[in-house]
N, C-alpha and C. Protein backbone atom coordinates (compact mmCIF):
# COMPACT_ATOMS: atom_id res chain seq x y z
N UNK A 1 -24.88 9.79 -6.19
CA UNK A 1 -24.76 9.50 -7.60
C UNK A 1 -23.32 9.70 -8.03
N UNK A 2 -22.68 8.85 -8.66
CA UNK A 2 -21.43 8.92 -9.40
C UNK A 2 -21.43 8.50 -10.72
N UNK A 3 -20.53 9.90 -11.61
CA UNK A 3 -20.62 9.37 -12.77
C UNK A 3 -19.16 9.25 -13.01
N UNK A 4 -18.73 8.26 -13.66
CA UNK A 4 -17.23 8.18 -14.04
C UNK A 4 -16.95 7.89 -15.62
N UNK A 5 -16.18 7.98 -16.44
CA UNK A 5 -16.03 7.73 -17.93
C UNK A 5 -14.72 8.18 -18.21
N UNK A 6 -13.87 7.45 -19.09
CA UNK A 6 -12.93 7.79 -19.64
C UNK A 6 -12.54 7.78 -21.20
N UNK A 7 -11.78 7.92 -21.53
CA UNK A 7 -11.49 7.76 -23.13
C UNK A 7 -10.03 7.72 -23.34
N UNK A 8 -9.50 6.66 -24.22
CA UNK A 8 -8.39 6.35 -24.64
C UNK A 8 -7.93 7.48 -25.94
N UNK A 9 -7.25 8.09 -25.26
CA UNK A 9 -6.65 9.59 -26.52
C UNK A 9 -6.13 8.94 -27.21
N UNK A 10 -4.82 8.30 -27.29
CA UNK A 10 -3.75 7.40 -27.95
C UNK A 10 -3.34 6.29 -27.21
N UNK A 11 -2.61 5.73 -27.32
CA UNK A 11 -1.87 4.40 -26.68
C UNK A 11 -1.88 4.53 -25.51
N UNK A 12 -1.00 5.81 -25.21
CA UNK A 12 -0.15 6.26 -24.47
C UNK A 12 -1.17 7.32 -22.86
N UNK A 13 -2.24 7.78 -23.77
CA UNK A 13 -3.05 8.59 -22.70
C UNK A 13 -4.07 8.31 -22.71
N UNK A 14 -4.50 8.68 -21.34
CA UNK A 14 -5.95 8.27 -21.42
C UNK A 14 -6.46 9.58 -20.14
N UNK A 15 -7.44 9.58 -21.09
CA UNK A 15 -8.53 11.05 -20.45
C UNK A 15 -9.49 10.41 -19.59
N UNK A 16 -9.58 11.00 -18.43
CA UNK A 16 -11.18 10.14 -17.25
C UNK A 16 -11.59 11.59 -16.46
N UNK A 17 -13.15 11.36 -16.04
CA UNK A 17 -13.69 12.30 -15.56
C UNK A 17 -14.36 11.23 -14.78
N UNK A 18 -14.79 11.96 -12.92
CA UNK A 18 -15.09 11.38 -11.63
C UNK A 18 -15.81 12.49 -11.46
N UNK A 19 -16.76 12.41 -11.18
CA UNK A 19 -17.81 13.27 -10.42
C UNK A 19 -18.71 12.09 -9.31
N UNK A 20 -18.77 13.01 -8.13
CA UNK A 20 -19.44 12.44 -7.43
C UNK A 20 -19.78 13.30 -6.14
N UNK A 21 -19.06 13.70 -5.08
CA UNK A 21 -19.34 14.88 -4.36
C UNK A 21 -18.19 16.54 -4.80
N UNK A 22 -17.19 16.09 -6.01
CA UNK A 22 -16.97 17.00 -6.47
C UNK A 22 -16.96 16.40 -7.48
N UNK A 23 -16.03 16.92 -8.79
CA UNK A 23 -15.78 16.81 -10.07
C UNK A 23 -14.08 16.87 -10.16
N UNK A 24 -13.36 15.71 -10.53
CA UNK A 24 -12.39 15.73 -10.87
C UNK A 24 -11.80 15.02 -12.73
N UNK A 25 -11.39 15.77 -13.40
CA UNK A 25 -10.30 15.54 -14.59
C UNK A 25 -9.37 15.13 -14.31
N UNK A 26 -9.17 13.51 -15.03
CA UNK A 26 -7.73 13.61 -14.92
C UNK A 26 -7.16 12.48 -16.48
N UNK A 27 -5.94 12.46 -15.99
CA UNK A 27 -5.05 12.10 -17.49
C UNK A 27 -4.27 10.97 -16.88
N UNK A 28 -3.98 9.70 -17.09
CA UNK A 28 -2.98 8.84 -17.08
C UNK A 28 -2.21 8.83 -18.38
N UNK A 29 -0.67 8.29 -18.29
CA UNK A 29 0.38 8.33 -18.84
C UNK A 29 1.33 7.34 -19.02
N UNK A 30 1.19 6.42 -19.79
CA UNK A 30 1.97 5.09 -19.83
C UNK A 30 2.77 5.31 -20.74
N UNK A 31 4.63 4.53 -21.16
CA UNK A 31 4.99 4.61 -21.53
C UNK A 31 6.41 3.66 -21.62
N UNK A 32 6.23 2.33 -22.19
CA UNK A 32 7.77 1.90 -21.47
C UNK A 32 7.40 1.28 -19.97
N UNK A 33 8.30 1.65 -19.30
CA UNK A 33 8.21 1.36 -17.90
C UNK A 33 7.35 2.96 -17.03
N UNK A 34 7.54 3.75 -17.78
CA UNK A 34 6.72 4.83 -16.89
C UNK A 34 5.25 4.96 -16.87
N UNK A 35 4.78 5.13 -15.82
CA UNK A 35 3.03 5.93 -15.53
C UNK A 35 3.42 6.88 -15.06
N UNK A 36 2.34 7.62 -15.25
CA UNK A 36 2.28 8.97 -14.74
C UNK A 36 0.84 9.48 -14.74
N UNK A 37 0.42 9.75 -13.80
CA UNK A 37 -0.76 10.36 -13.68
C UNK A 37 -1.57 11.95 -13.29
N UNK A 38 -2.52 12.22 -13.69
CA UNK A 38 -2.42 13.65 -12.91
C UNK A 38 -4.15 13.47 -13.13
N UNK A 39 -4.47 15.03 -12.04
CA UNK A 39 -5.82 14.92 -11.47
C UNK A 39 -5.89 16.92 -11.12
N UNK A 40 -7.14 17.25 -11.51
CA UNK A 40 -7.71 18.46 -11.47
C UNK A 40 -9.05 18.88 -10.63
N UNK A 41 -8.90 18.65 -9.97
CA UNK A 41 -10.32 19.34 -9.22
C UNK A 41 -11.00 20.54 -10.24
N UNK A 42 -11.92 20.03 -11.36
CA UNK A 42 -12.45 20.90 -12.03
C UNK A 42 -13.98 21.56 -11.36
N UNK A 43 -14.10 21.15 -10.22
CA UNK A 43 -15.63 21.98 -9.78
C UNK A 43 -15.03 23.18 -9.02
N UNK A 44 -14.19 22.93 -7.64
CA UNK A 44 -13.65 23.91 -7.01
C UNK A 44 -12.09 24.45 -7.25
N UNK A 45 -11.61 24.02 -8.70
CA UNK A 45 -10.65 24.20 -9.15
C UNK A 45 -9.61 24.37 -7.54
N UNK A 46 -9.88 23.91 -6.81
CA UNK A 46 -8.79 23.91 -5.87
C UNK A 46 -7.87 22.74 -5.61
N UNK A 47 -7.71 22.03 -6.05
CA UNK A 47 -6.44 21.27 -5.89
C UNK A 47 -5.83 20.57 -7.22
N UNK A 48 -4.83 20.28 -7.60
CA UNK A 48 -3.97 19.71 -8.84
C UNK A 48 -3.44 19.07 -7.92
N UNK A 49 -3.52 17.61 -8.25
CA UNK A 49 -2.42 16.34 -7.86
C UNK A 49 -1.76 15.72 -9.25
N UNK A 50 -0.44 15.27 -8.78
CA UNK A 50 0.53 14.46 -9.90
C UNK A 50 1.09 13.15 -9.38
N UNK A 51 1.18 12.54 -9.69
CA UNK A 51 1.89 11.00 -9.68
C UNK A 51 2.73 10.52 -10.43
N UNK A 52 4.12 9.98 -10.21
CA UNK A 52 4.67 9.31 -11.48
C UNK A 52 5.33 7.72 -11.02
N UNK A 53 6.17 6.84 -11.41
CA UNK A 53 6.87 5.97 -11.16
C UNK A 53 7.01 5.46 -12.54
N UNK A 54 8.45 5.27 -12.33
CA UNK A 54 9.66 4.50 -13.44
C UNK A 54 9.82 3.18 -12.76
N UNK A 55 10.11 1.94 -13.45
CA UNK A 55 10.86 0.99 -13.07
C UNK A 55 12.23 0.36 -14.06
N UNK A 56 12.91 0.07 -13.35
CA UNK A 56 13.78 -0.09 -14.06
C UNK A 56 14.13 -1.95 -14.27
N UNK A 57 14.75 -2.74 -15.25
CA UNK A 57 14.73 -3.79 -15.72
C UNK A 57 15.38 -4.28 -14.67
N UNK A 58 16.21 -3.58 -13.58
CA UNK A 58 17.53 -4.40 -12.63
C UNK A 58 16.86 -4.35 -11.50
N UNK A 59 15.33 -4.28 -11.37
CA UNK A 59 14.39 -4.62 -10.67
C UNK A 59 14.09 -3.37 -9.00
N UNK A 60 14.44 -1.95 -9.92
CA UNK A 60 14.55 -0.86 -9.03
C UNK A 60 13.42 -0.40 -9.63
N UNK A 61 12.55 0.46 -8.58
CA UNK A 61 10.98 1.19 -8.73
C UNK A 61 11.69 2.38 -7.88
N UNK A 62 11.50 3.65 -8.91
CA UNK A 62 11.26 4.77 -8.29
C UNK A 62 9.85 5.65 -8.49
N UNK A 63 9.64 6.41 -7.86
CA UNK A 63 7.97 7.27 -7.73
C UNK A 63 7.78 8.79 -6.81
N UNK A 64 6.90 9.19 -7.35
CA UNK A 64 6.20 10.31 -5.95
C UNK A 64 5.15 10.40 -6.82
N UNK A 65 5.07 11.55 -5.33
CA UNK A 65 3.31 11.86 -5.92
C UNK A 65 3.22 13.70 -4.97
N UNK A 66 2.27 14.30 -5.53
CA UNK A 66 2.53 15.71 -5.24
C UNK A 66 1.40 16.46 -5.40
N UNK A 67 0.50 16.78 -4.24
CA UNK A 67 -0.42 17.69 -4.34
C UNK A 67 -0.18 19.39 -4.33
N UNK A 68 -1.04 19.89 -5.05
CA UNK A 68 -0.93 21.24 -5.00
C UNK A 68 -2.03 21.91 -4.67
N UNK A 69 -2.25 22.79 -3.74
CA UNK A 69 -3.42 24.00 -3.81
C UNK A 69 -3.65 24.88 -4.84
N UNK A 70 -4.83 25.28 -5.36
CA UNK A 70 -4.92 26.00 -6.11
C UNK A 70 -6.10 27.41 -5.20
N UNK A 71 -6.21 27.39 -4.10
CA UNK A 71 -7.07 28.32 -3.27
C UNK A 71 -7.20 28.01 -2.20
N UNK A 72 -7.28 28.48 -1.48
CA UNK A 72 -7.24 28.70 0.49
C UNK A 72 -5.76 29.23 0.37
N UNK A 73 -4.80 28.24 1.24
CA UNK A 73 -3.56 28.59 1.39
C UNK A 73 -2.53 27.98 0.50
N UNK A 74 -2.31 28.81 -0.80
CA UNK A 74 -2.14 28.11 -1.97
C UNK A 74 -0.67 27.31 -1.72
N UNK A 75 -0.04 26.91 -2.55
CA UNK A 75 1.22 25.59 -2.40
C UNK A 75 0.86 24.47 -2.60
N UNK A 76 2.20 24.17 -2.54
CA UNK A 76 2.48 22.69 -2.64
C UNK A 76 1.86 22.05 -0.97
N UNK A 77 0.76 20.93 -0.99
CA UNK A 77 0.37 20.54 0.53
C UNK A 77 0.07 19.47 0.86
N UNK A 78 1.29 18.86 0.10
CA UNK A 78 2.06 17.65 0.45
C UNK A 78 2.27 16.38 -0.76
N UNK A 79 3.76 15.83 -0.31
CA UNK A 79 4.42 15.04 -1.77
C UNK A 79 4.89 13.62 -0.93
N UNK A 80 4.73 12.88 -1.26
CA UNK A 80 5.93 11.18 -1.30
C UNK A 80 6.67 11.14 -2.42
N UNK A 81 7.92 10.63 -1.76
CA UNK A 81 8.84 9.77 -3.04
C UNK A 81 8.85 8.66 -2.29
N UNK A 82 9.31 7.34 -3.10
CA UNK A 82 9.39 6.72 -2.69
C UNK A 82 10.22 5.53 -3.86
N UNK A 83 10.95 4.47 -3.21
CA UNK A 83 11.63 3.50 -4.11
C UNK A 83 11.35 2.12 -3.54
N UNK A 84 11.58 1.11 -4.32
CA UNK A 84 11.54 0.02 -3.56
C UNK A 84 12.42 -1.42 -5.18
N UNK A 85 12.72 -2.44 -4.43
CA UNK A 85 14.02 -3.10 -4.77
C UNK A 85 14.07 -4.46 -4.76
N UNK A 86 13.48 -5.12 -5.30
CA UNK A 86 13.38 -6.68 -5.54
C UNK A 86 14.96 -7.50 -6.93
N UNK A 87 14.79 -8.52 -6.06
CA UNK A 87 15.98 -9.15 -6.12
C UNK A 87 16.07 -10.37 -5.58
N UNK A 88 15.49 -11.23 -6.85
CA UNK A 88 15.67 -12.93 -5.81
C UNK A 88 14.04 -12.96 -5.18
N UNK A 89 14.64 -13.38 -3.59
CA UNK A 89 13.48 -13.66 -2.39
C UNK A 89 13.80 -12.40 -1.95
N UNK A 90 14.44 -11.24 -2.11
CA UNK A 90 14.03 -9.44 -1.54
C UNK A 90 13.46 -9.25 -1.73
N UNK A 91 12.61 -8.33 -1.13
CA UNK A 91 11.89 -7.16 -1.52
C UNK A 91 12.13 -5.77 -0.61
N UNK A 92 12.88 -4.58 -0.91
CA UNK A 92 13.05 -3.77 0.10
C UNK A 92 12.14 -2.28 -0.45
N UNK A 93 11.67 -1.72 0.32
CA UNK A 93 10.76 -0.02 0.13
C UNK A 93 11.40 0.80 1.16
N UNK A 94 11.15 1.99 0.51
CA UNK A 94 11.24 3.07 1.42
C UNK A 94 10.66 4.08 0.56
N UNK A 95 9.95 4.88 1.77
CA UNK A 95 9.09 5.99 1.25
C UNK A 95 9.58 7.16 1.85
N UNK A 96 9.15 8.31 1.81
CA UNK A 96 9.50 9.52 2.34
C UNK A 96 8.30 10.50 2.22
N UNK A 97 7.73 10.64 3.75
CA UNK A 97 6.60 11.93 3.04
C UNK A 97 7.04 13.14 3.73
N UNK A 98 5.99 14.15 3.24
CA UNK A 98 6.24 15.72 3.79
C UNK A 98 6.22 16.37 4.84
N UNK A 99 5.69 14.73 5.33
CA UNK A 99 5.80 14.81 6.55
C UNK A 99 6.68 14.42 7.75
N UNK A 100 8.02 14.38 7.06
CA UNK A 100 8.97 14.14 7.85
C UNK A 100 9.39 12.64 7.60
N UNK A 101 8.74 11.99 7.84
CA UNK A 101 8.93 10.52 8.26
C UNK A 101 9.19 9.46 6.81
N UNK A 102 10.14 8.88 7.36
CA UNK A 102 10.63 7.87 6.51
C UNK A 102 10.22 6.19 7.01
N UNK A 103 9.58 5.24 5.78
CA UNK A 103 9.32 4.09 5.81
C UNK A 103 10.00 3.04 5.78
N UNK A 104 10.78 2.15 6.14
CA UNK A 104 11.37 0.97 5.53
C UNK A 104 10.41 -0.22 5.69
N UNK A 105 10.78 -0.94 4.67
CA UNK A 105 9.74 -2.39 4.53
C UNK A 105 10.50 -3.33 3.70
N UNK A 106 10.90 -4.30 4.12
CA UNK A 106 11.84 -5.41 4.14
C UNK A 106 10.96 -6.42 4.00
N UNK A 107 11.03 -7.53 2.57
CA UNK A 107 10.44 -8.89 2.71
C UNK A 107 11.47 -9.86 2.45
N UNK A 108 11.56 -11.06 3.55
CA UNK A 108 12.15 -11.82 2.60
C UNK A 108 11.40 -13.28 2.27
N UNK A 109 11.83 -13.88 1.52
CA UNK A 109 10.85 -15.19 1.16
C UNK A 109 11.87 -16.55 1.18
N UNK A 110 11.89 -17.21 2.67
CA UNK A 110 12.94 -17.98 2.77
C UNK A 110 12.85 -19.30 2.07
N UNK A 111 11.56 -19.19 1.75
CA UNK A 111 11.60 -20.91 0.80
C UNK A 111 9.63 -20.76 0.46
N UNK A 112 9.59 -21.47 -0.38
CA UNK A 112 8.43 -21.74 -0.99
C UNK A 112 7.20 -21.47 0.06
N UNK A 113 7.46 -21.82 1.55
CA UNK A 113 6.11 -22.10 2.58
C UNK A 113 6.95 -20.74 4.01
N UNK A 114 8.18 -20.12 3.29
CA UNK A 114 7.97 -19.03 4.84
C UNK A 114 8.68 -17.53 3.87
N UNK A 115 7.68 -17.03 4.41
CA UNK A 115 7.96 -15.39 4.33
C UNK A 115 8.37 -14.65 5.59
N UNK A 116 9.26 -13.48 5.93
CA UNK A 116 9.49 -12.94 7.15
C UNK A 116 9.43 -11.42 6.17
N UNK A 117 8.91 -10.29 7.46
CA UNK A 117 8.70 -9.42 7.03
C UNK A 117 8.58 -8.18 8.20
N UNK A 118 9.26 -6.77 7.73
CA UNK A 118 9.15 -6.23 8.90
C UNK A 118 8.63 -4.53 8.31
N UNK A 119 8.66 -3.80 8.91
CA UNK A 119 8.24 -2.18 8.81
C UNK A 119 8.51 -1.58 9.98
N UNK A 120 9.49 -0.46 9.33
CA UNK A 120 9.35 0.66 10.31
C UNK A 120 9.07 2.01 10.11
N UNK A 121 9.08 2.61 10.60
CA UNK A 121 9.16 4.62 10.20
C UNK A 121 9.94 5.23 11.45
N UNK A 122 10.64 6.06 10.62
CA UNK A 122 11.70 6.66 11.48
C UNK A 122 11.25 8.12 11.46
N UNK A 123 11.55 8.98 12.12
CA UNK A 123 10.95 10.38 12.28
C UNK A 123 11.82 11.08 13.30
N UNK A 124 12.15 12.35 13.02
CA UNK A 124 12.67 13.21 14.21
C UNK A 124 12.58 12.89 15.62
N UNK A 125 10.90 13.13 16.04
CA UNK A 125 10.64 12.26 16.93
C UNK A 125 11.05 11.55 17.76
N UNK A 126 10.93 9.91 16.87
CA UNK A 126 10.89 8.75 17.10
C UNK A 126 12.02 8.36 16.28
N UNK A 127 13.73 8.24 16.58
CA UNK A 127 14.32 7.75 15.56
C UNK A 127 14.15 6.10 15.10
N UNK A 128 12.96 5.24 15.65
CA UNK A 128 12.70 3.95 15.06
C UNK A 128 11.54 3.24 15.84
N UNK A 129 10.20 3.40 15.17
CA UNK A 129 9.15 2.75 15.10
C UNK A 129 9.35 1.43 14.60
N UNK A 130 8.98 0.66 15.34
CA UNK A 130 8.40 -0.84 14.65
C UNK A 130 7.31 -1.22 14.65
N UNK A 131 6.57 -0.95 12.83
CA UNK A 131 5.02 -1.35 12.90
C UNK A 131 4.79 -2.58 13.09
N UNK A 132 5.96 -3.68 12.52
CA UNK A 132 5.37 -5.17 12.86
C UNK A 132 6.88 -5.72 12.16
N UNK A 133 6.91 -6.93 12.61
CA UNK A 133 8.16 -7.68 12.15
C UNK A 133 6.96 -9.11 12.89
N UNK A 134 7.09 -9.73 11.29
CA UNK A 134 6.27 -10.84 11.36
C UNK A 134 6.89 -11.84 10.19
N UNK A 135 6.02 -12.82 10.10
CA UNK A 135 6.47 -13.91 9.22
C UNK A 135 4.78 -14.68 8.73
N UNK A 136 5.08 -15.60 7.78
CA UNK A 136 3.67 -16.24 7.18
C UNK A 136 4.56 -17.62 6.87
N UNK A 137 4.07 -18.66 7.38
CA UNK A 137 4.03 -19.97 6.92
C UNK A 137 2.62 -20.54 6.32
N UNK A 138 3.09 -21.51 5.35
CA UNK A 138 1.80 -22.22 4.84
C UNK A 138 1.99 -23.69 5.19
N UNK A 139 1.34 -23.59 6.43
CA UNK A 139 1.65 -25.68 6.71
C UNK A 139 0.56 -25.82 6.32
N UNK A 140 0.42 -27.34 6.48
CA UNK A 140 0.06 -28.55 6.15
C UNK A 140 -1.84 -28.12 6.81
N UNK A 141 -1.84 -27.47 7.41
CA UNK A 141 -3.72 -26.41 8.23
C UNK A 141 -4.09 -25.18 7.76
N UNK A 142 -3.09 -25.02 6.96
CA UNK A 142 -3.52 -23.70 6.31
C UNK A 142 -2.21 -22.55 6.09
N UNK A 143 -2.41 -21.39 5.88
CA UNK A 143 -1.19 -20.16 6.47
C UNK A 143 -1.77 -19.89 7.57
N UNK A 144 -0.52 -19.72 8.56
CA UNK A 144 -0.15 -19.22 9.45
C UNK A 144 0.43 -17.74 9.94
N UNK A 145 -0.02 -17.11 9.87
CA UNK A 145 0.54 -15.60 9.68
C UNK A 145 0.72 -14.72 11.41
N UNK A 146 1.90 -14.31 11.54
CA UNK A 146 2.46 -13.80 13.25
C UNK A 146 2.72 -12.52 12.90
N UNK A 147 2.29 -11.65 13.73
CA UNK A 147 3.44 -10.57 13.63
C UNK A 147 3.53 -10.16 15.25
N UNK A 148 4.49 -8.99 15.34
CA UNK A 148 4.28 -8.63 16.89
C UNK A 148 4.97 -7.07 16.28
N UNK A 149 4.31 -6.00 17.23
CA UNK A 149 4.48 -4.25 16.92
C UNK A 149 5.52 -3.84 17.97
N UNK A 150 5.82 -2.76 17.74
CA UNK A 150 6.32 -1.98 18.81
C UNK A 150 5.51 -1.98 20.18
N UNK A 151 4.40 -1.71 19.87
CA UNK A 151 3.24 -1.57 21.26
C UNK A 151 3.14 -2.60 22.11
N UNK A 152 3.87 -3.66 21.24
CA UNK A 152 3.90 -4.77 22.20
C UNK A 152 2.26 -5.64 21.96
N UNK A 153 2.16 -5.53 20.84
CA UNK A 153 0.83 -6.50 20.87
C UNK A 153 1.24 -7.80 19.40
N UNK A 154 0.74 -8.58 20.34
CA UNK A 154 1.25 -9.55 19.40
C UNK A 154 -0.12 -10.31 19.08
N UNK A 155 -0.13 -10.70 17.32
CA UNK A 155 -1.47 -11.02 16.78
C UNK A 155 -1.18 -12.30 15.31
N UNK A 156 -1.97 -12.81 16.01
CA UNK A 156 -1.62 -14.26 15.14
C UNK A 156 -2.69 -14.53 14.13
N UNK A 157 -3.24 -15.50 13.22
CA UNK A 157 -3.93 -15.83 12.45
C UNK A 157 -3.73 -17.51 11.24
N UNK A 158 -4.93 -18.12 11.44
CA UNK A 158 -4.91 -19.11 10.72
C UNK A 158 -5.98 -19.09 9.66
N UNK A 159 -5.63 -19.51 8.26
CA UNK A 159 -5.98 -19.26 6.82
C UNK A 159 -6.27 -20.59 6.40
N UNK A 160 -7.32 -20.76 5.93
CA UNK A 160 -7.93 -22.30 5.04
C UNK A 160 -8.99 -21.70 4.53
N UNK A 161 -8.63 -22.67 3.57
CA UNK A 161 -9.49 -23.24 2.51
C UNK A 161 -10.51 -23.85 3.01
N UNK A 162 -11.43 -23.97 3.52
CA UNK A 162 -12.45 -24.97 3.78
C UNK A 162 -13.24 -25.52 2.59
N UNK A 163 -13.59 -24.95 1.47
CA UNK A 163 -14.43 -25.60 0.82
C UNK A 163 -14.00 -24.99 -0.59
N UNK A 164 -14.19 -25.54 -1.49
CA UNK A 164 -13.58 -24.58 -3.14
C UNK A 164 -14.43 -23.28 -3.27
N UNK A 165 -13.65 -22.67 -3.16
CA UNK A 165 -13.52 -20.90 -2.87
C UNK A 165 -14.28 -20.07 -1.87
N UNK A 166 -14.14 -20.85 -0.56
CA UNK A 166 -14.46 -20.59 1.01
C UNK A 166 -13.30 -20.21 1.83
N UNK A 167 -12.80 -19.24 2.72
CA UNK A 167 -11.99 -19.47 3.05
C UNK A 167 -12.40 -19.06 4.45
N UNK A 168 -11.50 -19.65 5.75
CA UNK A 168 -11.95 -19.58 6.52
C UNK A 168 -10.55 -18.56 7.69
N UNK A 169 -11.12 -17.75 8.22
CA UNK A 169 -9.70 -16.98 9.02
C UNK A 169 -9.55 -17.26 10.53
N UNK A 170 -9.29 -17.72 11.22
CA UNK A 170 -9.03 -16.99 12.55
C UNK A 170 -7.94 -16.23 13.52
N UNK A 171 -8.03 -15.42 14.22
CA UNK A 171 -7.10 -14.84 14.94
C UNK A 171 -7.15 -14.25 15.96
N UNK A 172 -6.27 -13.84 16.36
CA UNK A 172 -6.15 -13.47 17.75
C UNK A 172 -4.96 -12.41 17.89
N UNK A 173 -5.16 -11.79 18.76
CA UNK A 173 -4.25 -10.81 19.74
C UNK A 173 -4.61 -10.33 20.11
N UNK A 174 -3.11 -10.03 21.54
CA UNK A 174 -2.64 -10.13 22.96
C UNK A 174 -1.81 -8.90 22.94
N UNK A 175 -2.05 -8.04 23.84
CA UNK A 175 -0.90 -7.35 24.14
C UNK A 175 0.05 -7.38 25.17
N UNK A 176 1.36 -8.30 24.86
CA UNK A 176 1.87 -8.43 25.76
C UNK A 176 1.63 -9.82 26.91
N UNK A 177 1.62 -10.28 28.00
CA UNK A 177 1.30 -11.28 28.57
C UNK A 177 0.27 -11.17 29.33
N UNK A 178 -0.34 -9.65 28.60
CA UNK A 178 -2.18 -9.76 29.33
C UNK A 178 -3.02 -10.11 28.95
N UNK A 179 -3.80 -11.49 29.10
CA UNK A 179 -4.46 -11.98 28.47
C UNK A 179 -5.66 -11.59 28.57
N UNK A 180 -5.88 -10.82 29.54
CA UNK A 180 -7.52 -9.72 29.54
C UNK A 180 -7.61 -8.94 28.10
N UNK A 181 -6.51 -8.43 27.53
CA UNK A 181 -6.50 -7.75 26.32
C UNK A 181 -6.87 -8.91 25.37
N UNK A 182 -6.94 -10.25 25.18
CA UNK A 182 -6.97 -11.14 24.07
C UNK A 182 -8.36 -10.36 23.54
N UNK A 183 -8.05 -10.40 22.26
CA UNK A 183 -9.24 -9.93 20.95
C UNK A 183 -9.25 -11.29 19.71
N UNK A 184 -10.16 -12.05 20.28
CA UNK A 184 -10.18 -13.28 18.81
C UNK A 184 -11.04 -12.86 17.54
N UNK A 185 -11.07 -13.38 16.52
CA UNK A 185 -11.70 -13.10 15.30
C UNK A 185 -12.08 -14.19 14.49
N UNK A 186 -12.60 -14.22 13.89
CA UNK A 186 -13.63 -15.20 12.94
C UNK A 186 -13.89 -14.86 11.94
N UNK A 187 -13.76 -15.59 10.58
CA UNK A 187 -14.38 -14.65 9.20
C UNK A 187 -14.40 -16.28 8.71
N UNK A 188 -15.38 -15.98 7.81
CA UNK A 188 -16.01 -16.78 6.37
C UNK A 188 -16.08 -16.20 5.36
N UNK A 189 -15.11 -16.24 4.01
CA UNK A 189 -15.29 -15.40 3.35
C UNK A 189 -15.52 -16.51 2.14
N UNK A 190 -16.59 -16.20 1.41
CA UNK A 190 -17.37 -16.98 0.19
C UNK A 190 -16.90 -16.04 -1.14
């Protein structure tokens, strides 16, 4: 059973309550270009989370977000910041969590029918993960969407329309030039 409900305080706030296997309060915060959100674990009063993000008109997004303990091993137990930067056909992110590791995510949009796009995370570790560096065309059969990972698996996919508001997917990937690994896929989505 879940019960959820909120109420508009003023313009600007708004009060909501979530119950469902616990009970959480919380408050959103609009303003301008800012949100801000926050959240209370009111059954086991053990955790307070916060959220915020600004954007700015010269097309810069800044944000985090920040949990807190309020019982077991009390603190702060764990935060993101994060920004990201559109401009034109850009789009650039980067995140940062508490956990060490930093995100980059790069889009660009080279013309009306191709997108290229990549992600990484960098970490002590690992000074450079590559989750995928891919691209999306929309020909003349549908989109076409590629990417290929660090792991070396490379996974493709074709997108149509089959019927007014049917769409039809398929795909595939390979890791690498072993084709014993091929994994194909199929969807109909109505």
């Amino acid at each position: 059973r879940v019960l959820e409900t909120s109420l508009k305080v003023t313009p600007e706030v708004k009060l909501s309550f979530l119950a469902s296997k616990g009970a959480d309060l919380g408050v959103d915060y609009t303003k301008g270009n800012f949100y801000g959100t926050g959240v209370l674990d009111v059954m086991d009063m053990s955790l307070v989370s916060t959220s915020a993000c600004y954007g700015l008109n010269s097309g810069l997004k800044v944000g985090g977000d920040a949990a807190y303990n309020l019982s077991g091993s009390k603190g702060l137990s764990g935060f993101n910041v994060g920004a990201s930067y559109t401009a034109g056909p850009l789009f650039t992110s980067l995140t940062v969590s508490s956990k060490s590791a930093a995100t980059i995510g790069l889009l660009y949009k080279v013309n009306s029918d191709l997108m290229l796009a990549s992600q990484t995370v960098h970490t002590s570790n690992k000074v450079c993960d590559v989750l995928g560096v891919g691209a999306a065309f929309k020909a003349p059969v549908g989109t076409i969407k590629a990417k290929f990972n660090s792991g070396g698996v490379v996974s493709a996919c074709l997108i149509r329309e089959i019927a007014p508001k049917v769409v039809m997917t398929a795909s595939g990937s390979v890791t690498g030039a072993d084709f014993s690994t091929f994994k194909p896929g199929f969807q109909i989505a109505m």
